[in-house]
């Protein structure tokens, strides 16, 4: 593959790399790089070769991947892409860009980390000693492995605090009501539960037969000879781990196969509750999903015998205006004044749109740099003219747009994939070779992302998937794209690349490859987490009812309501078992009572309303995509999968209301 030399180096970074930090290693094997192949200028070429030599030197450190004779040149070229991108980032930081407050990662003692962990999972009451309903509801939903993870962190916290003699702390036995020295939890059953539902008493989970299109088929290459595996969301990931990799086996786990077809093909079968995407739940329920995801992730690592490393990050003050180097939340706050409800920054959307319209077929897109001075000039112009809609996007070349896109991601004050659990990404991939386990951990880490980060990351990964789909014209396969993107995503501002991180190059590229290839899986919410959210909501409602019973005024009101229900007119509003009333406020026929049977799907209800309103529907309802929502009861708001079997959903949440409305974008 030949890529024309642009004759210049793109300056698209803001990283502090010091040459003295890069150890000089004697040359081993370094393949010759032709000038026609490399997009890097002659000035930076010797430094890229030096970094490659360090990576290739296998006498000092174990190899990060296997190198057969047939693959040596491929691996060397791939790593060359990574380190030349790093060198481009380094050179850009030396061009005198404005200094900003660097993201600082400080170590913390064990007790402080555990206290932060308990706060992050919504169990701060264990530290404060206060009685809180949400904490009690959360504890009541934990599985065996999740409960053990919480107990372990709380024990560590209490032991550390006692050593420091800061203040008295609650004994774990007082919290969980146990008497022996090795407290155990009363946990939720580990048996499978229905997707997005609750295990009903005496009821076994039921799987419906589904057609071939009623599953999530995740893979970029449909003709790939890779192995097909089926993923299950019914049981928590930590509970399903049966075999822990042995230490002697972990030495071989760092061997990555660069052939994309070597990655397995995963299929998620839709159960009777269908699949739920991250945008299908209310913000309150997604907050609970995050808390549960962190507990599950910790339990998952514990089950694998791997330490869940976490960086303690000091919050920094980013720019409050402008476009580059501004926190995503501030960008969205400013953009939402112009476009209400927007979830992805406008500048980021525009850069993606520019590249999708004209750059997907450009050879070497992302890899071949644009002009450094031109990218700097364009950035300044965009900062001034973007919000005035006076910037001329026709003057932006494809390689310049790619440079601006990478610059935007790198200069975020907080990394797109947040830095707290960056070590967790890398450690797992280095120690566990099974892609399924890697994907499950990655899935939970995605669930932990803030809304702004996750929505922006989703748009970015969808764009990268389109680049890979045009490999035949742009010469950028999945591994090439991953090698270029990895340093822009994982080597964050203010962080020096030490030797250990440089050796993790192949690891970070492999993680990006998983993010791109399996992104459709990563945006779905595991059903066992939704089941736990339902149980949390039910526990909270029950606690609220119990508290209300102690209020005399409430008791009198309930007594009056009970007497009113016993009157004859009660039959007028009574809805028989298995019948739901669906509301459609945007349709001419605004409500309909529907008798459910075992085969009724959400799409069937939508079709009935569409048929009943086909002659009188407004233009708005024709254009917008209508979905059936489950609202209230043991869920805040849930946009149902069209393939969800309604009788099962009804049994899981009989107190819910059912509304048809447009799906929010």
XYZ file of C-alpha atoms in Angstrom, residues 216-655:
440
model
C -27.925 -8.789 17.813
C -25.273 -9.952 15.356
C -22.055 -8.076 16.056
C -19.231 -8.260 13.522
C -17.800 -6.016 10.845
C -17.160 -8.700 8.264
C -20.171 -10.883 7.523
C -18.031 -13.299 5.494
C -15.459 -13.686 8.254
C -14.463 -17.274 9.142
C -14.256 -16.321 12.836
C -15.840 -18.448 15.552
C -19.404 -17.538 16.566
C -20.229 -17.326 20.276
C -23.483 -16.527 22.023
C -23.602 -13.966 24.820
C -26.084 -14.095 27.681
C -27.322 -11.114 29.648
C -29.509 -13.201 31.931
C -26.937 -13.865 34.671
C -24.409 -11.382 36.019
C -20.988 -11.672 34.408
C -19.242 -12.273 37.743
C -21.594 -15.141 38.631
C -20.969 -16.858 35.292
C -17.175 -17.095 35.677
C -16.344 -20.737 36.278
C -12.659 -21.043 35.363
C -10.047 -18.527 36.487
C -6.932 -18.263 34.247
C -3.877 -19.752 35.927
C -0.779 -17.645 36.431
C 1.330 -19.763 34.114
C -1.270 -19.358 31.384
C -1.212 -15.569 31.618
C 2.254 -15.360 30.119
C 0.776 -16.242 26.731
C -2.169 -13.886 26.967
C -0.308 -10.912 25.497
C -0.208 -12.426 22.033
C -2.569 -10.499 19.807
C -3.510 -11.737 16.386
C -3.623 -8.800 14.021
C -5.935 -10.602 11.599
C -9.396 -9.156 12.224
C -11.046 -12.453 11.343
C -9.371 -14.017 14.391
C -11.796 -12.145 16.623
C -14.914 -14.151 17.528
C -18.365 -13.219 16.285
C -20.851 -12.678 19.110
C -24.615 -13.087 18.953
C -27.047 -11.956 21.637
C -30.353 -13.762 21.389
C -33.368 -11.650 22.180
C -35.376 -13.118 25.018
C -39.016 -12.314 25.668
C -38.064 -8.825 26.887
C -35.964 -7.884 23.852
C -32.900 -5.665 24.157
C -32.547 -2.308 25.873
C -30.179 0.436 24.709
C -28.626 3.011 27.019
C -30.962 5.748 25.778
C -34.072 3.666 26.458
C -34.050 4.203 30.226
C -34.700 7.262 32.379
C -31.789 9.283 33.754
C -32.585 8.163 37.303
C -32.546 4.494 36.349
C -29.310 4.956 34.364
C -27.723 6.415 37.491
C -28.621 3.185 39.294
C -27.235 1.204 36.340
C -23.908 3.001 36.846
C -23.816 2.176 40.550
C -24.596 -1.471 39.892
C -22.124 -1.623 37.000
C -19.249 -0.512 39.224
C -20.171 -3.098 41.852
C -20.476 -5.777 39.163
C -17.187 -4.720 37.545
C -15.431 -4.991 40.915
C -16.980 -8.408 41.548
C -15.996 -9.454 38.011
C -12.342 -8.582 38.614
C -12.424 -10.259 42.019
C -13.760 -13.446 40.419
C -10.888 -13.373 37.923
C -8.338 -12.762 40.670
C -7.270 -9.422 39.162
C -6.860 -6.177 41.072
C -9.230 -3.479 39.867
C -6.750 -0.633 39.591
C -8.119 2.847 39.746
C -6.518 6.245 39.288
C -7.471 9.000 41.655
C -8.084 12.013 39.470
C -7.989 15.606 40.567
C -10.659 17.628 38.852
C -9.279 20.415 36.708
C -10.792 23.603 35.455
C -11.060 23.548 31.681
C -11.870 26.431 29.399
C -15.345 27.853 29.834
C -15.665 29.111 26.272
C -14.407 28.116 22.858
C -14.484 24.698 21.199
C -11.187 22.887 21.780
C -10.061 22.016 25.303
C -13.552 22.659 26.721
C -15.305 20.014 28.884
C -18.051 18.118 27.066
C -20.648 19.178 29.618
C -19.926 22.882 29.039
C -19.956 22.424 25.258
C -23.339 20.720 25.471
C -24.713 23.330 27.836
C -23.795 26.052 25.346
C -25.027 24.077 22.317
C -28.361 23.210 23.939
C -29.195 26.910 24.074
C -29.099 26.778 20.283
C -30.372 23.220 19.727
C -32.418 21.965 22.722
C -31.929 18.322 23.620
C -28.691 17.873 21.705
C -26.457 15.111 23.119
C -23.264 15.479 21.059
C -21.307 18.768 20.748
C -22.096 20.579 17.485
C -18.439 21.031 16.531
C -17.825 17.304 16.951
C -20.893 16.493 14.857
C -19.727 18.858 12.125
C -16.238 17.345 11.952
C -17.727 13.850 11.700
C -20.198 14.985 9.034
C -17.435 16.615 6.993
C -15.382 13.420 7.008
C -18.363 11.160 6.329
C -19.405 13.238 3.314
C -16.021 13.471 1.611
C -13.332 11.581 3.542
C -14.394 7.975 4.063
C -12.777 6.840 0.821
C -9.641 8.991 1.171
C -6.569 6.762 1.184
C -4.803 6.808 4.537
C -7.497 8.886 6.237
C -6.584 9.406 9.941
C -3.040 8.170 9.248
C -1.800 10.651 6.625
C -1.361 14.033 8.326
C -2.445 17.360 6.983
C -0.385 20.515 7.003
C 0.622 21.533 10.524
C 0.368 25.243 9.897
C -2.915 24.787 8.052
C -4.506 22.769 10.889
C -3.415 25.438 13.371
C -4.902 28.182 11.179
C -8.172 26.261 10.703
C -8.522 25.702 14.428
C -8.196 29.434 15.092
C -10.731 30.244 12.386
C -13.216 27.674 13.689
C -12.932 29.035 17.233
C -13.887 32.499 15.968
C -16.458 31.772 13.265
C -18.164 28.472 14.118
C -20.982 29.788 16.297
C -21.572 32.642 13.862
C -22.050 30.117 11.034
C -19.555 32.038 8.909
C -16.810 29.404 8.718
C -16.209 28.038 5.208
C -16.037 24.258 5.555
C -15.229 23.843 1.852
C -11.682 25.017 2.549
C -11.090 22.118 4.967
C -9.314 19.186 3.331
C -10.088 15.667 4.489
C -6.739 15.119 6.201
C -7.050 18.495 7.921
C -10.521 17.556 9.189
C -9.132 14.267 10.521
C -6.390 16.177 12.319
C -8.914 18.547 13.866
C -11.057 15.599 14.971
C -8.142 13.913 16.727
C -7.114 17.237 18.250
C -10.602 17.737 19.688
C -10.512 14.312 21.383
C -6.994 14.716 22.769
C -7.562 18.173 24.171
C -10.646 17.306 26.203
C -9.816 18.222 29.837
C -11.029 14.784 30.866
C -10.420 11.872 28.472
C -13.300 10.560 26.381
C -12.939 7.187 28.114
C -12.454 8.483 31.629
C -9.072 8.008 33.247
C -10.198 6.545 36.591
C -10.360 2.996 35.258
C -7.849 3.259 32.424
C -5.516 0.807 34.242
C -8.444 -1.610 34.478
C -8.771 -1.646 30.698
C -5.126 -2.478 30.195
C -4.611 -4.910 33.081
C -7.470 -7.188 32.098
C -6.403 -7.468 28.467
C -2.832 -8.221 29.518
C -3.864 -10.979 31.937
C -6.926 -12.555 30.324
C -6.741 -13.759 26.728
C -10.386 -14.761 26.294
C -12.063 -12.077 24.204
C -15.464 -12.803 25.754
C -14.201 -11.866 29.224
C -12.457 -8.782 27.834
C -15.686 -7.715 26.160
C -17.748 -8.213 29.325
C -15.383 -5.994 31.333
C -15.369 -3.410 28.554
C -19.165 -3.494 28.523
C -19.348 -2.643 32.221
C -16.776 0.113 31.817
C -18.896 1.673 29.074
C -21.884 1.609 31.431
C -19.811 3.681 33.876
C -19.232 6.546 31.446
C -21.021 9.867 32.019
C -23.829 10.515 29.547
C -21.892 13.152 27.574
C -18.824 10.924 27.238
C -20.835 7.866 26.247
C -22.918 9.675 23.626
C -19.838 11.326 22.097
C -17.886 8.060 22.170
C -20.784 6.291 20.447
C -20.787 8.809 17.578
C -16.991 8.544 17.269
C -16.968 4.733 17.182
C -19.769 4.671 14.608
C -17.633 6.930 12.418
C -14.594 4.665 12.831
C -16.725 1.682 11.852
C -17.594 3.462 8.597
C -13.906 4.031 7.887
C -13.181 0.323 8.326
C -16.143 -0.538 6.093
C -14.411 1.428 3.286
C -11.095 -0.391 3.698
C -11.032 -1.355 0.029
C -10.625 2.309 -0.964
C -9.015 4.031 2.016
C -6.589 1.167 2.816
C -7.390 1.420 6.531
C -8.318 -1.902 8.112
C -9.540 -2.375 11.678
C -6.071 -2.834 13.149
C -4.643 0.193 11.282
C -7.446 2.427 12.548
C -7.045 1.081 16.088
C -3.306 1.808 16.067
C -3.864 5.427 15.020
C -6.764 6.091 17.396
C -5.285 4.439 20.519
C -2.703 7.124 21.409
C -5.281 9.856 20.831
C -7.753 8.213 23.206
C -5.601 6.652 25.925
C -2.534 8.897 26.194
C -4.184 11.821 27.848
C -3.090 15.410 28.372
C -0.461 15.982 31.046
C 0.612 12.340 31.165
C 4.162 11.306 30.294
C 4.626 8.039 28.423
C 6.858 5.857 30.538
C 8.417 2.636 29.344
C 5.650 0.425 30.759
C 2.968 2.374 28.934
C 4.940 2.342 25.718
C 5.042 -1.428 25.891
C 1.260 -1.414 26.325
C 0.834 0.038 22.838
C -0.481 -3.173 21.356
C -2.793 -3.595 24.355
C -4.424 -0.182 23.960
C -4.788 -0.727 20.218
C -6.480 -4.061 20.885
C -8.914 -2.329 23.254
C -9.815 0.228 20.565
C -10.297 -2.644 18.141
C -12.789 -4.259 20.525
C -14.591 -0.937 20.966
C -15.007 -0.524 17.211
C -15.895 -4.100 16.294
C -18.311 -4.839 19.135
C -19.812 -1.380 19.630
C -23.370 -2.568 18.950
C -23.101 -4.853 21.978
C -21.587 -2.156 24.183
C -24.576 0.191 23.794
C -27.052 -2.355 25.142
C -27.812 -2.503 28.869
C -27.326 -6.004 30.344
C -30.711 -7.333 31.388
C -29.517 -8.574 34.784
C -28.706 -4.948 35.663
C -32.198 -3.833 34.621
C -33.672 -6.604 36.748
C -31.702 -5.297 39.726
C -32.909 -1.741 39.058
C -36.494 -3.000 39.115
C -35.875 -4.677 42.465
C -34.249 -1.517 43.823
C -37.271 0.551 42.810
C -39.658 -1.970 44.367
C -37.652 -2.020 47.604
C -37.676 1.778 47.718
C -41.451 1.886 47.160
C -42.032 -0.694 49.897
C -39.859 1.253 52.335
C -41.768 4.422 51.513
C -45.103 2.696 52.124
C -43.914 1.385 55.493
C -42.821 4.854 56.563
C -46.135 6.357 55.477
C -48.028 3.887 57.664
C -46.477 5.508 60.750
C -48.059 8.841 59.867
C -51.548 9.213 61.402
C -52.761 11.567 58.689
C -51.640 9.174 56.000
C -53.376 6.279 57.742
C -56.667 8.212 57.822
C -56.309 9.062 54.133
C -55.603 5.427 53.240
C -58.615 4.304 55.272
C -60.837 6.728 53.364
C -59.403 5.584 50.024
C -60.018 1.966 50.992
C -63.657 2.676 51.735
C -64.039 4.460 48.387
C -62.608 1.483 46.530
C -65.272 -0.774 48.078
C -68.083 1.218 46.461
C -69.905 -0.221 43.392
C -68.477 2.340 40.944
C -65.103 0.621 41.287
C -66.103 -1.795 38.512
C -66.220 1.057 35.999
C -62.436 1.494 36.045
C -61.475 -2.086 36.751
C -59.170 -3.606 34.122
C -59.247 -7.417 33.822
C -56.108 -9.497 34.233
C -53.922 -9.519 31.103
C -55.542 -6.396 29.658
C -53.585 -3.151 29.347
C -54.770 0.301 28.358
C -52.363 1.970 25.958
C -52.312 5.731 25.531
C -51.184 7.502 22.364
C -51.585 11.269 22.920
C -50.300 12.186 19.439
C -52.803 9.946 17.646
C -56.435 10.706 16.864
C -57.410 7.569 18.800
C -55.687 8.403 22.053
C -56.277 5.189 24.007
C -57.099 1.546 23.457
C -57.628 -1.458 25.749
C -55.689 -4.467 24.476
C -56.018 -8.080 25.590
C -52.547 -9.623 25.761
C -51.686 -13.203 24.894
C -48.434 -15.116 24.895
C -47.583 -14.008 21.357
C -48.425 -10.296 21.566
C -45.371 -8.148 20.846
C -44.819 -4.425 21.289
C -44.724 -4.061 17.510
C -48.213 -5.609 17.289
C -49.619 -2.904 19.564
C -47.889 -0.206 17.523
C -49.336 -1.710 14.345
C -52.874 -1.680 15.773
C -52.631 2.014 16.613
C -51.124 2.776 13.230
C -53.966 0.956 11.490
C -56.629 2.675 13.609
C -55.129 6.088 12.909
C -53.901 5.570 9.337
C -56.630 7.780 7.841
C -56.520 10.544 10.419
C -52.905 10.629 11.586
C -51.116 13.931 11.497
C -48.014 14.562 9.449
C -45.892 14.704 12.572
C -46.830 11.212 13.703
C -46.088 9.857 10.238
C -42.572 11.264 10.182
C -41.516 10.460 13.739
C -40.698 6.925 14.825
C -43.242 5.799 17.413
C -42.293 3.445 20.241
C -44.166 1.845 23.118
C -43.001 2.993 26.563
C -43.362 1.308 29.940
C -43.692 4.063 32.549
C -43.914 3.817 36.332
C -44.321 0.848 38.615
C -40.871 -0.641 39.203
C -39.196 1.310 36.384
C -38.872 5.020 35.729
C -39.230 4.988 31.964
C -38.413 2.185 29.545
C -38.602 2.314 25.750
C -39.559 -1.230 24.802
C -37.938 -3.266 22.083
C -40.502 -3.849 19.283
C -39.813 -7.585 19.712
C -40.633 -7.581 23.443
C -43.422 -9.989 24.422
C -45.934 -7.806 26.221
C -47.497 -10.409 28.505
C -44.074 -11.085 30.049
C -43.379 -7.369 30.458
C -46.833 -6.927 32.005
C -46.196 -9.703 34.534
C -42.843 -8.123 35.442
C -44.440 -4.697 36.012
C -48.238 -4.900 36.368
C -48.449 -1.374 37.841
